XYZ file of C-alpha atoms in Angstrom:
110
model
C 39.832 15.276 -0.219
C 36.688 14.537 0.683
C 34.765 16.065 -1.572
C 36.805 13.972 -4.537
C 36.262 10.722 -2.986
C 32.453 11.665 -2.672
C 32.618 12.201 -6.921
C 34.631 9.250 -7.680
C 31.835 6.995 -5.315
C 29.217 8.330 -7.454
C 30.929 8.064 -10.684
C 31.480 4.455 -9.343
C 27.560 4.238 -9.183
C 26.805 4.116 -5.626
C 24.435 7.130 -4.534
C 23.222 6.048 -1.182
C 25.672 6.056 1.372
C 25.029 5.872 5.016
C 27.334 4.968 7.950
C 27.146 1.883 9.478
C 25.240 3.140 12.539
C 22.183 4.594 10.669
C 22.106 2.178 7.993
C 21.413 -0.305 11.149
C 19.355 1.847 13.275
C 17.290 1.950 9.914
C 17.057 -1.023 8.395
C 17.278 -3.397 11.528
C 13.195 -3.482 11.107
C 13.411 -5.566 7.973
C 13.635 -8.781 9.316
C 11.032 -8.281 12.669
C 11.331 -12.130 14.279
C 15.623 -12.246 14.340
C 17.537 -12.061 17.147
C 20.622 -10.000 16.024
C 23.936 -11.690 17.406
C 26.115 -8.988 16.607
C 26.421 -6.572 19.690
C 24.884 -3.115 19.373
C 28.491 -1.402 19.718
C 29.543 -3.783 16.643
C 27.447 -1.595 13.978
C 29.567 -3.003 10.628
C 28.780 -6.550 11.816
C 24.933 -5.413 12.477
C 24.816 -4.782 8.930
C 26.695 -7.486 7.407
C 23.741 -9.711 10.098
C 20.962 -7.495 8.179
C 21.707 -7.842 4.915
C 22.382 -11.637 5.213
C 19.340 -12.853 7.320
C 16.858 -10.498 4.623
C 15.529 -13.168 2.299
C 16.066 -10.394 -0.595
C 19.851 -10.574 -2.485
C 22.319 -7.583 -1.924
C 25.672 -8.760 -2.964
C 26.154 -5.465 -4.898
C 25.856 -3.800 -1.168
C 29.374 -2.727 -0.702
C 30.372 -2.093 2.972
C 32.988 -0.073 3.380
C 35.168 0.975 6.806
C 33.136 3.890 7.564
C 29.906 3.736 5.490
C 27.486 1.356 3.467
C 27.235 2.077 -0.516
C 24.300 0.766 -2.559
C 22.497 1.480 -5.763
C 18.983 2.550 -6.240
C 17.933 -1.091 -7.034
C 19.043 -2.019 -3.483
C 17.455 1.373 -1.911
C 14.066 0.501 -3.397
C 13.847 -2.716 -2.070
C 15.322 -1.170 1.594
C 12.746 0.987 1.241
C 9.933 -1.469 0.317
C 11.275 -3.915 3.071
C 11.274 -0.971 5.822
C 7.852 -0.055 4.699
C 6.238 -3.413 4.865
C 7.745 -3.852 8.394
C 6.475 -0.342 9.917
C 2.868 -1.210 8.677
C 3.050 -4.066 11.079
C 5.174 -1.981 13.901
C 3.220 1.176 13.917
C 0.096 -0.099 14.905
C 1.262 -1.925 17.923
C 2.963 1.343 19.173
C -0.594 3.308 18.272
C -2.437 0.776 20.210
C -0.313 0.881 23.074
C -0.547 4.449 23.675
C -4.222 4.657 22.924
C -4.516 2.175 25.846
C -1.703 4.134 28.004
C -3.752 8.089 27.333
C -7.268 6.097 27.744
C -5.809 4.667 31.253
C -4.655 8.112 32.715
C -7.450 9.714 31.174
C -9.861 7.272 33.640
C -7.727 7.389 36.318
C -8.061 11.468 36.076
C -11.906 11.174 36.158
C -12.494 9.328 39.061
């Protein structure tokens, strides 16, 4: 019956399906200066908060019991927002790691 449900969902026009946990981990970064009130254990509430806080309209995203369902238009927007957020996050991570490597290198030289 799982295959038939997946076919029904695709026919309804929701080709993208992620579990609440996958969605929360993947798209939590699109609101970089936001402190999420939902607990880390309540993934569904975190998903709803991610979409509510974002400036874009995610009214067409369907939140199911176990999955988030969305169309190609929302997928493109989420992907773009995530890429923009990672452009500011990744250089900071690289800076920290390079500094740590340089400190370890200089410590070993002494």
